[in-house]
Amino acid sequence: MKSQKNKTLLVPIAALAALGIALSGCSTPSSSNGDGVAASTPGVTDDTVTIGTHTPLTGPAAPGYSQVSAAALAYFDYVNDNGGIHGRNIKYIVKDDGYNPANTQMVVRELVQDDEVFAIFNGLGTPPHTSVIDYLHDNDVPDLFVASGSTTWNQPEQYPNMFPFNADYVVEGSALGQYASDVYPGEKVCFLGQDDDLGGDLRRGAEIALGDNALVQVEEYSASNADLTAQVGAMKASGCEVAILATIPGFTALAMTTAARLDWEPLWITSSVGSDYPVLLELLGDAGPALLDGLIATGYLQSAEADNGWSQLFKQINDDYNGGAPFTGAVFNGMSAAYLFTEALEAAGEHPTRESIVEAVRSGKLVGNGMTPVSFSEEDYSAYRAVGIAVIEDGLQDFTEYAYRLDGEVVTAIELDPVPLVGKGIPGS
C-alpha cells in the first residue's frame, strides 16, 4: 500500500485527551480598572492578567504533552516583552496533574481558590479535564481552549463558559474514515482507541464516513496498561489492512512496535493527538524512521516546519524564550493556543471581565492561526470543523491534497484556507 503525498509541511499536532471536576468555592479579589473604579474580576489588575492550567508534566501522557505548556509560557513571555495585551502582562501558572483526574481536581481548586485566576486555559486531557468542568461552571470560571478534541466541550447551553482548542475527535475520525474510503476503497479497516472520549468520539466519526458496520475489528486500551499484545493480535487476525488509531503518542508508538513484533504491517492512520513526529521518533528510537514512514494523520494547525510566517515566528520565540527546546508539533500547538487566548483577551476590551472574554469567543470574530479560521459561534463551540490529511515521507510530515469538513453527518472534501501571520503575531499590535 502506498500513501498519498504532497509537498506542504504539516504540524503534527499534539492534541490531546480531555477534561473535568466537581469541587466548590471561589473568591474574588478587588482591583482597579484603571479609572480608580473598584472591579471584582479575579486575576485582573491594572497591569496583569493571571491564568492557569493543569497539564501532565509527569505520567503516561507526559511524552510530547509536557512541551505544550512550556511553549505557551514562552509565547506569553514574548507578548509581555512587547507590551502585553491592553498594557497588561499575562501571568501563566502551570500545575502538574500527571494526567490523573484526582490530581486535576486538587490543582484546579488551588488555581481558582488560592491563585484566584481569571480563567483556566488549555487544560489538557479528556479524563482529567472532565473531572473539573462542573466545578468551573458552578464558579463561573472561563474554561478556555481545552487541549482535547472531546465533544464534551461543545455544550453551549449546559456549559456556556467552556470552549475547546482542538478539532473535535468526531471531525478527525470522519476525515480519517473518508480518506480511507476515498484512497483505499475495498481495504479492510480496523480501529484501536483509548477507552474514553478520544476513542469513542473518533470511532463515531470514522463510522459516519465508513458506515456503522464497516470496521472489521474494534479494540480499546487503557492508558494505565502498557500492553497491547491482545488488541493488536486481534486486529491482525481480522485481516485488517488499514488501522485507524485514536491514541496518545506513547500508545501510537506501542501499537507500532507491537505490530512489528507480531509481523504485521498495516497502513497506520491516526488523529492529530498521537501523531507528533519528533515525539514518536524519540519514543521509537532507531526503529522510528522505518516504522513511521507512511504514517497518515489529521492536522488543523499550520506546519511547524513549513516556510510560513507562523513557523518562522514560533521558531524564533522558541529559541529566545523556550531555551531552544526541540521545535515539535507540541511546541507549535502550545504557542498557537496561547495566541488564540491573546486574541480573545484583546477582543475582551481594555477592562476585561470573565463575561467579556466569553462573549469575545462566542462572537465568531476570532480567527486563530490554523489551516482554516476557528469556527466558534453562539450556537456551536467547535474550534475547527475541518482538518487536512498529512503523511510522513522521508522524515517530513506533509499535508496532502486531501482535506475534509464535517457538518452534522455529512463529510465534504474541501480546500484548506490557512490564516496568514499579521504583524508581530500579537493581536492588536
Short mmCIF file of C-alpha atoms in Angstrom, two decimals:
data_model
loop_
_atom_site.label_atom_id
_atom_site.label_comp_id
_atom_site.label_asym_id
_atom_site.label_seq_id
_atom_site.Cartn_x
_atom_site.Cartn_y
_atom_site.Cartn_z
CA MET A 1 0.00 0.00 0.00
CA LYS A 2 1.36 3.44 -0.86
CA SER A 3 0.45 6.60 0.93
CA GLN A 4 -0.64 9.79 -0.83
CA LYS A 5 1.80 12.67 -0.79
CA ASN A 6 2.04 16.37 -1.44
CA LYS A 7 4.58 18.97 -0.58
CA THR A 8 3.13 21.25 2.06
CA LEU A 9 4.50 20.63 5.54
CA LEU A 10 2.17 19.84 8.45
CA VAL A 11 2.27 20.49 12.13
CA PRO A 12 1.89 17.12 13.87
CA ILE A 13 -0.49 18.11 16.39
CA ALA A 14 -0.21 17.26 19.81
CA ALA A 15 -3.52 17.44 20.52
CA LEU A 16 -4.59 15.50 23.21
CA ALA A 17 -7.06 13.92 25.54
CA ALA A 18 -9.59 15.86 27.98
CA LEU A 19 -11.42 17.49 30.98
CA GLY A 20 -13.45 17.75 34.25
CA ILE A 21 -14.06 18.38 38.07
CA ALA A 22 -16.65 18.63 40.88
CA LEU A 23 -15.50 20.92 43.67
CA SER A 24 -16.52 24.19 45.37
CA GLY A 25 -15.75 27.76 46.36
CA CYS A 26 -14.17 30.71 44.55
CA SER A 27 -13.03 34.07 45.88
CA THR A 28 -12.84 37.36 44.01
CA PRO A 29 -10.11 39.85 44.87
CA SER A 30 -10.55 43.56 44.36
CA SER A 31 -8.56 45.52 41.81
CA SER A 32 -8.66 48.82 39.99
CA ASN A 33 -9.95 49.06 36.44
CA GLY A 34 -7.53 51.84 35.57
CA ASP A 35 -10.05 54.60 36.26
CA GLY A 36 -9.95 54.21 40.03
CA VAL A 37 -13.21 52.23 39.99
CA ALA A 38 -13.24 49.04 42.04
CA ALA A 39 -13.51 45.91 39.94
CA SER A 40 -14.39 42.38 41.03
CA THR A 41 -12.79 40.34 38.26
CA PRO A 42 -10.49 37.68 39.72
CA GLY A 43 -6.99 37.62 38.29
CA VAL A 44 -7.15 41.07 36.67
CA THR A 45 -5.21 44.10 37.94
CA ASP A 46 -4.12 47.30 36.22
CA ASP A 47 -1.04 45.57 34.82
CA THR A 48 -1.60 41.79 34.99
CA VAL A 49 -4.00 39.05 33.90
CA THR A 50 -3.37 35.77 35.73
CA ILE A 51 -4.47 32.47 34.18
CA GLY A 52 -3.63 28.85 35.00
CA THR A 53 -3.66 25.32 33.68
CA HIS A 54 -3.44 21.67 34.64
CA THR A 55 -1.24 19.51 32.45
CA PRO A 56 0.75 16.23 32.57
CA LEU A 57 4.34 17.22 33.25
CA THR A 58 4.79 13.66 34.55
CA GLY A 59 2.98 10.35 33.98
CA PRO A 60 1.90 8.36 30.90
CA ALA A 61 0.81 11.38 28.85
CA ALA A 62 3.89 13.50 29.56
CA PRO A 63 5.86 12.50 26.42
CA GLY A 64 5.12 15.30 23.98
CA TYR A 65 2.37 16.91 26.03
CA SER A 66 4.68 18.32 28.71
CA GLN A 67 6.07 20.60 25.97
CA VAL A 68 2.73 22.31 25.36
CA SER A 69 2.54 24.49 28.47
CA ALA A 70 6.23 25.45 28.23
CA ALA A 71 5.65 26.66 24.68
CA ALA A 72 2.56 28.64 25.69
CA LEU A 73 4.55 30.27 28.51
CA ALA A 74 7.27 31.22 26.01
CA TYR A 75 4.71 32.90 23.75
CA PHE A 76 3.21 34.81 26.68
CA ASP A 77 6.71 35.99 27.67
CA TYR A 78 7.17 37.25 24.11
CA VAL A 79 3.85 39.11 24.29
CA ASN A 80 4.73 40.61 27.68
CA ASP A 81 8.08 41.85 26.38
CA ASN A 82 6.20 43.59 23.58
CA GLY A 83 3.78 45.50 25.78
CA GLY A 84 1.25 42.81 26.70
CA ILE A 85 -2.44 42.99 25.80
CA HIS A 86 -4.06 46.36 26.51
CA GLY A 87 -0.96 47.13 28.60
CA ARG A 88 -1.34 44.07 30.84
CA ASN A 89 1.17 41.26 31.18
CA ILE A 90 -0.12 37.68 31.15
CA LYS A 91 0.92 35.62 34.18
CA TYR A 92 0.59 31.90 33.45
CA ILE A 93 0.57 29.37 36.32
CA VAL A 94 1.23 25.77 35.26
CA LYS A 95 0.45 22.86 37.63
CA ASP A 96 1.25 19.20 37.05
CA ASP A 97 -1.65 16.75 37.37
CA GLY A 98 0.13 13.67 35.97
CA TYR A 99 -2.92 13.01 33.75
CA ASN A 100 -4.72 11.85 36.91
CA PRO A 101 -8.25 13.27 37.44
CA ALA A 102 -7.89 13.22 41.24
CA ASN A 103 -4.79 15.40 40.93
CA THR A 104 -6.57 17.61 38.40
CA GLN A 105 -9.32 18.38 40.89
CA MET A 106 -6.76 19.33 43.52
CA VAL A 107 -4.65 21.63 41.34
CA VAL A 108 -7.64 23.31 39.69
CA ARG A 109 -9.10 24.05 43.13
CA GLU A 110 -5.74 25.63 44.04
CA LEU A 111 -5.71 27.73 40.87
CA VAL A 112 -9.23 29.04 41.43
CA GLN A 113 -9.30 29.46 45.22
CA ASP A 114 -5.67 30.17 46.13
CA ASP A 115 -4.22 31.71 42.97
CA GLU A 116 -7.52 33.41 42.05
CA VAL A 117 -7.01 33.01 38.31
CA PHE A 118 -9.00 34.91 35.72
CA ALA A 119 -9.52 31.74 33.67
CA ILE A 120 -8.38 28.17 33.23
CA PHE A 121 -6.54 27.98 29.93
CA ASN A 122 -5.72 24.91 27.80
CA GLY A 123 -6.31 22.28 30.48
CA LEU A 124 -5.02 19.07 28.93
CA GLY A 125 -6.63 15.66 28.65
CA THR A 126 -10.19 14.36 28.41
CA PRO A 127 -10.38 12.26 31.61
CA PRO A 128 -8.56 14.88 33.73
CA HIS A 129 -10.49 17.87 32.47
CA THR A 130 -13.87 16.15 32.56
CA SER A 131 -13.44 15.88 36.31
CA VAL A 132 -13.42 19.68 36.73
CA ILE A 133 -15.90 21.10 34.25
CA ASP A 134 -18.81 21.21 36.69
CA TYR A 135 -16.66 22.94 39.32
CA LEU A 136 -15.52 25.58 36.85
CA HIS A 137 -19.08 26.05 35.60
CA ASP A 138 -20.51 26.39 39.13
CA ASN A 139 -17.90 29.04 39.95
CA ASP A 140 -18.31 30.96 36.66
CA VAL A 141 -14.65 30.49 35.71
CA PRO A 142 -13.98 30.77 31.96
CA ASP A 143 -12.73 27.38 30.75
CA LEU A 144 -10.88 28.39 27.64
CA PHE A 145 -9.43 26.30 24.84
CA VAL A 146 -9.32 22.85 26.40
CA ALA A 147 -6.48 20.76 24.99
CA SER A 148 -8.60 17.84 23.84
CA GLY A 149 -10.90 17.02 20.97
CA SER A 150 -13.73 15.60 23.05
CA THR A 151 -17.20 16.75 22.02
CA THR A 152 -17.89 17.22 25.75
CA TRP A 153 -16.52 20.75 25.45
CA ASN A 154 -19.12 21.74 22.86
CA GLN A 155 -22.21 22.17 25.05
CA PRO A 156 -23.11 25.89 24.88
CA GLU A 157 -26.39 25.56 26.76
CA GLN A 158 -25.05 23.49 29.67
CA TYR A 159 -21.50 24.91 29.81
CA PRO A 160 -21.60 28.41 28.28
CA ASN A 161 -18.11 29.33 29.57
CA MET A 162 -16.23 26.30 28.16
CA PHE A 163 -14.53 26.14 24.75
CA PRO A 164 -12.18 23.58 23.13
CA PHE A 165 -8.97 24.27 21.26
CA ASN A 166 -8.59 21.11 19.17
CA ALA A 167 -10.64 20.00 16.23
CA ASP A 168 -13.02 17.53 17.81
CA TYR A 169 -12.43 13.81 17.53
CA VAL A 170 -15.62 13.21 15.55
CA VAL A 171 -14.39 15.66 12.90
CA GLU A 172 -10.97 13.97 12.85
CA GLY A 173 -12.46 10.47 12.75
CA SER A 174 -14.77 11.36 9.88
CA ALA A 175 -11.82 12.74 7.90
CA LEU A 176 -9.73 9.62 8.52
CA GLY A 177 -12.61 7.35 7.57
CA GLN A 178 -13.39 9.34 4.43
CA TYR A 179 -9.73 9.35 3.43
CA ALA A 180 -9.57 5.57 3.85
CA SER A 181 -12.70 5.22 1.73
CA ASP A 182 -11.50 7.62 -0.98
CA VAL A 183 -7.91 6.44 -1.29
CA TYR A 184 -8.11 2.77 -0.26
CA PRO A 185 -11.59 1.61 -1.33
CA GLY A 186 -12.30 -2.01 -0.52
CA GLU A 187 -9.49 -2.30 2.05
CA LYS A 188 -10.40 -3.82 5.43
CA VAL A 189 -10.32 -1.12 8.12
CA CYS A 190 -9.91 -1.73 11.86
CA PHE A 191 -9.74 0.55 14.89
CA LEU A 192 -7.79 0.91 18.14
CA GLY A 193 -8.87 3.63 20.59
CA GLN A 194 -8.32 4.85 24.13
CA ASP A 195 -11.17 3.86 26.46
CA ASP A 196 -12.58 7.38 26.78
CA ASP A 197 -13.92 10.14 24.53
CA LEU A 198 -10.75 10.07 22.42
CA GLY A 199 -11.58 6.54 21.33
CA GLY A 200 -15.37 6.78 21.40
CA ASP A 201 -15.73 10.06 19.52
CA LEU A 202 -13.09 9.26 16.92
CA ARG A 203 -14.71 5.89 16.22
CA ARG A 204 -18.09 7.59 15.82
CA GLY A 205 -16.56 9.94 13.25
CA ALA A 206 -14.95 7.09 11.33
CA GLU A 207 -18.28 5.27 11.19
CA ILE A 208 -20.03 8.39 9.87
CA ALA A 209 -17.76 8.13 6.83
CA LEU A 210 -17.42 4.35 6.54
CA GLY A 211 -20.78 3.06 7.80
CA ASP A 212 -21.87 1.57 11.12
CA ASN A 213 -20.58 -1.95 10.48
CA ALA A 214 -17.61 -1.19 8.27
CA LEU A 215 -14.84 -1.64 10.86
CA VAL A 216 -13.72 -5.28 10.78
CA GLN A 217 -12.27 -5.12 14.31
CA VAL A 218 -12.60 -2.59 17.15
CA GLU A 219 -10.23 -2.65 20.13
CA GLU A 220 -9.75 -0.46 23.20
CA TYR A 221 -6.85 0.16 25.57
CA SER A 222 -6.37 1.83 28.95
CA ALA A 223 -3.56 4.32 29.43
CA SER A 224 -2.73 2.53 32.69
CA ASN A 225 -1.89 -0.76 30.92
CA ALA A 226 1.13 -0.63 28.61
CA ASP A 227 0.48 -3.96 26.85
CA LEU A 228 -1.31 -4.03 23.51
CA THR A 229 -0.49 -7.60 22.53
CA ALA A 230 -4.09 -8.84 22.71
CA GLN A 231 -5.55 -5.84 20.91
CA VAL A 232 -3.02 -5.74 18.09
CA GLY A 233 -3.17 -9.51 17.73
CA ALA A 234 -6.94 -9.36 17.26
CA MET A 235 -6.59 -6.59 14.69
CA LYS A 236 -4.07 -8.64 12.73
CA ALA A 237 -6.27 -11.76 12.90
CA SER A 238 -9.21 -9.82 11.44
CA GLY A 239 -7.33 -9.33 8.16
CA CYS A 240 -7.20 -5.58 8.71
CA GLU A 241 -5.19 -3.61 6.15
CA VAL A 242 -5.84 -0.03 7.30
CA ALA A 243 -5.59 0.61 11.06
CA ILE A 244 -7.17 3.77 12.49
CA LEU A 245 -5.62 4.87 15.79
CA ALA A 246 -7.21 7.05 18.48
CA THR A 247 -4.13 7.02 20.67
CA ILE A 248 -1.88 9.33 22.68
CA PRO A 249 1.76 9.33 21.45
CA GLY A 250 3.06 6.65 23.80
CA PHE A 251 0.38 4.22 22.60
CA THR A 252 0.82 5.12 18.94
CA ALA A 253 4.44 4.02 19.35
CA LEU A 254 3.43 0.96 21.39
CA ALA A 255 0.89 -0.15 18.76
CA MET A 256 3.53 0.08 16.04
CA THR A 257 6.23 -1.80 17.95
CA THR A 258 3.73 -4.48 18.99
CA ALA A 259 2.62 -4.91 15.37
CA ALA A 260 6.23 -5.19 14.23
CA ARG A 261 6.85 -7.86 16.84
CA LEU A 262 3.79 -9.75 15.53
CA ASP A 263 4.99 -9.35 11.92
CA TRP A 264 2.02 -7.21 10.90
CA GLU A 265 2.36 -4.14 8.65
CA PRO A 266 -0.95 -2.29 8.13
CA LEU A 267 -1.30 1.25 6.87
CA TRP A 268 -1.48 3.36 10.03
CA ILE A 269 -3.75 6.42 10.11
CA THR A 270 -4.15 8.43 13.30
CA SER A 271 -5.66 11.55 14.78
CA SER A 272 -3.52 14.61 15.43
CA VAL A 273 -3.38 13.68 19.12
CA GLY A 274 -0.94 10.82 18.63
CA SER A 275 0.97 11.87 15.54
CA ASP A 276 3.70 14.31 16.63
CA TYR A 277 6.61 13.06 14.50
CA PRO A 278 9.56 14.25 16.64
CA VAL A 279 7.93 12.84 19.78
CA LEU A 280 7.24 9.49 18.10
CA LEU A 281 10.83 9.35 16.83
CA GLU A 282 12.11 9.80 20.36
CA LEU A 283 9.78 7.10 21.69
CA LEU A 284 10.63 4.59 18.93
CA GLY A 285 14.38 5.12 18.83
CA ASP A 286 16.37 3.62 15.97
CA ALA A 287 13.32 1.81 14.59
CA GLY A 288 11.38 5.08 14.32
CA PRO A 289 12.14 6.27 10.79
CA ALA A 290 11.18 2.96 9.19
CA LEU A 291 8.08 2.38 11.33
CA LEU A 292 6.79 5.91 10.86
CA ASP A 293 7.32 6.19 7.11
CA GLY A 294 3.87 6.41 5.54
CA LEU A 295 2.01 7.29 8.76
CA ILE A 296 -1.10 9.33 7.90
CA ALA A 297 -2.65 11.86 10.29
CA THR A 298 -5.12 14.69 10.53
CA GLY A 299 -4.00 18.29 11.09
CA TYR A 300 -5.80 21.55 11.84
CA LEU A 301 -2.83 23.83 12.59
CA GLN A 302 -0.24 25.07 10.14
CA SER A 303 3.09 23.34 9.71
CA ALA A 304 5.87 23.66 12.24
CA GLU A 305 8.42 23.03 9.51
CA ALA A 306 6.92 24.82 6.51
CA ASP A 307 8.24 28.17 5.34
CA ASN A 308 5.30 30.21 6.62
CA GLY A 309 5.11 33.24 8.87
CA TRP A 310 3.77 31.37 11.90
CA SER A 311 6.51 28.73 11.91
CA GLN A 312 9.19 31.38 11.47
CA LEU A 313 7.82 33.45 14.34
CA PHE A 314 7.30 30.49 16.68
CA LYS A 315 10.78 29.11 15.97
CA GLN A 316 12.27 32.46 16.93
CA ILE A 317 10.16 32.61 20.11
CA ASN A 318 11.19 29.05 20.90
CA ASP A 319 14.87 30.00 20.60
CA ASP A 320 14.53 33.23 22.56
CA TYR A 321 12.08 32.24 25.32
CA ASN A 322 11.97 28.43 25.49
CA GLY A 323 15.65 27.61 25.79
CA GLY A 324 15.88 26.40 22.21
CA ALA A 325 13.86 23.26 23.03
CA PRO A 326 13.21 20.88 20.14
CA PHE A 327 10.66 22.54 17.86
CA THR A 328 7.92 19.92 17.76
CA GLY A 329 4.25 19.88 16.88
CA ALA A 330 3.51 20.10 20.61
CA VAL A 331 5.50 23.33 20.81
CA PHE A 332 3.66 24.79 17.82
CA ASN A 333 0.38 23.66 19.38
CA GLY A 334 1.11 25.36 22.70
CA MET A 335 2.05 28.65 21.07
CA SER A 336 -1.00 28.50 18.81
CA ALA A 337 -3.32 28.02 21.79
CA ALA A 338 -1.60 30.91 23.57
CA TYR A 339 -2.05 33.11 20.51
CA LEU A 340 -5.78 32.31 20.46
CA PHE A 341 -6.05 33.28 24.12
CA THR A 342 -4.37 36.64 23.48
CA GLU A 343 -6.72 37.19 20.56
CA ALA A 344 -9.70 36.58 22.87
CA LEU A 345 -8.20 38.77 25.61
CA GLU A 346 -7.63 41.64 23.17
CA ALA A 347 -11.21 41.32 21.92
CA ALA A 348 -12.50 41.32 25.52
CA GLY A 349 -11.67 45.02 25.77
CA GLU A 350 -9.44 47.34 27.75
CA HIS A 351 -11.06 46.32 31.04
CA PRO A 352 -11.63 42.57 30.57
CA THR A 353 -14.12 40.65 32.65
CA ARG A 354 -14.91 36.97 32.69
CA GLU A 355 -18.14 37.76 30.87
CA SER A 356 -16.48 39.87 28.18
CA ILE A 357 -13.87 37.25 27.26
CA VAL A 358 -16.54 34.57 26.96
CA GLU A 359 -18.57 36.87 24.72
CA ALA A 360 -15.47 37.58 22.63
CA VAL A 361 -15.12 33.87 21.87
CA ARG A 362 -18.85 33.38 21.25
CA SER A 363 -18.95 36.33 18.88
CA GLY A 364 -17.50 34.35 15.98
CA LYS A 365 -14.94 37.09 15.30
CA LEU A 366 -11.83 35.19 16.43
CA VAL A 367 -9.65 33.76 13.68
CA GLY A 368 -6.77 31.82 15.25
CA ASN A 369 -3.84 30.63 13.16
CA GLY A 370 -5.00 27.29 11.77
CA MET A 371 -5.36 25.71 8.37
CA THR A 372 -8.83 27.27 8.45
CA PRO A 373 -10.17 30.05 10.71
CA VAL A 374 -11.66 28.89 14.01
CA SER A 375 -15.39 28.29 13.88
CA PHE A 376 -16.76 29.36 17.29
CA SER A 377 -20.27 30.78 17.33
CA GLU A 378 -23.08 31.29 19.85
CA GLU A 379 -24.72 28.01 18.86
CA ASP A 380 -21.65 25.88 18.09
CA TYR A 381 -18.50 25.83 20.21
CA SER A 382 -16.47 23.72 17.77
CA ALA A 383 -12.98 25.13 17.34
CA TYR A 384 -12.45 23.62 13.89
CA ARG A 385 -14.97 21.95 11.59
CA ALA A 386 -12.33 20.97 9.03
CA VAL A 387 -8.97 19.20 9.02
CA GLY A 388 -6.29 18.35 6.49
CA ILE A 389 -4.66 14.96 5.91
CA ALA A 390 -0.87 14.62 6.16
CA VAL A 391 1.63 11.86 5.55
CA ILE A 392 5.15 11.20 6.80
CA GLU A 393 7.63 10.59 4.00
CA ASP A 394 11.43 10.79 4.14
CA GLY A 395 11.34 12.30 7.60
CA LEU A 396 8.84 15.07 6.83
CA GLN A 397 5.18 15.22 7.77
CA ASP A 398 3.46 16.85 4.79
CA PHE A 399 -0.10 17.85 4.04
CA THR A 400 -1.61 16.01 1.10
CA GLU A 401 -4.23 17.46 -1.23
CA TYR A 402 -6.93 15.82 0.91
CA ALA A 403 -8.95 17.85 3.43
CA TYR A 404 -12.45 17.33 4.82
CA ARG A 405 -15.18 19.24 6.63
CA LEU A 406 -17.90 17.68 8.80
CA ASP A 407 -21.34 19.29 9.09
CA GLY A 408 -23.81 17.18 11.01
CA GLU A 409 -23.17 13.76 9.49
CA VAL A 410 -22.08 14.99 6.08
CA VAL A 411 -18.38 14.79 5.19
CA THR A 412 -17.28 17.12 2.38
CA ALA A 413 -13.95 17.40 0.59
CA ILE A 414 -12.66 20.98 0.80
CA GLU A 415 -9.63 23.15 0.13
CA LEU A 416 -7.83 24.49 3.19
CA ASP A 417 -7.62 28.21 3.92
CA PRO A 418 -4.54 28.87 6.11
CA VAL A 419 -4.68 32.01 8.27
CA PRO A 420 -1.74 34.33 7.47
CA LEU A 421 0.52 35.88 10.10
CA VAL A 422 -0.19 39.57 10.64
CA GLY A 423 2.42 41.91 12.11
CA LYS A 424 4.30 40.56 15.12
CA GLY A 425 1.79 37.77 15.76
CA ILE A 426 0.35 39.71 18.73
CA PRO A 427 -3.33 40.73 18.49
CA GLY A 428 -3.80 44.49 18.48
CA SER A 429 -0.11 45.21 17.91
#
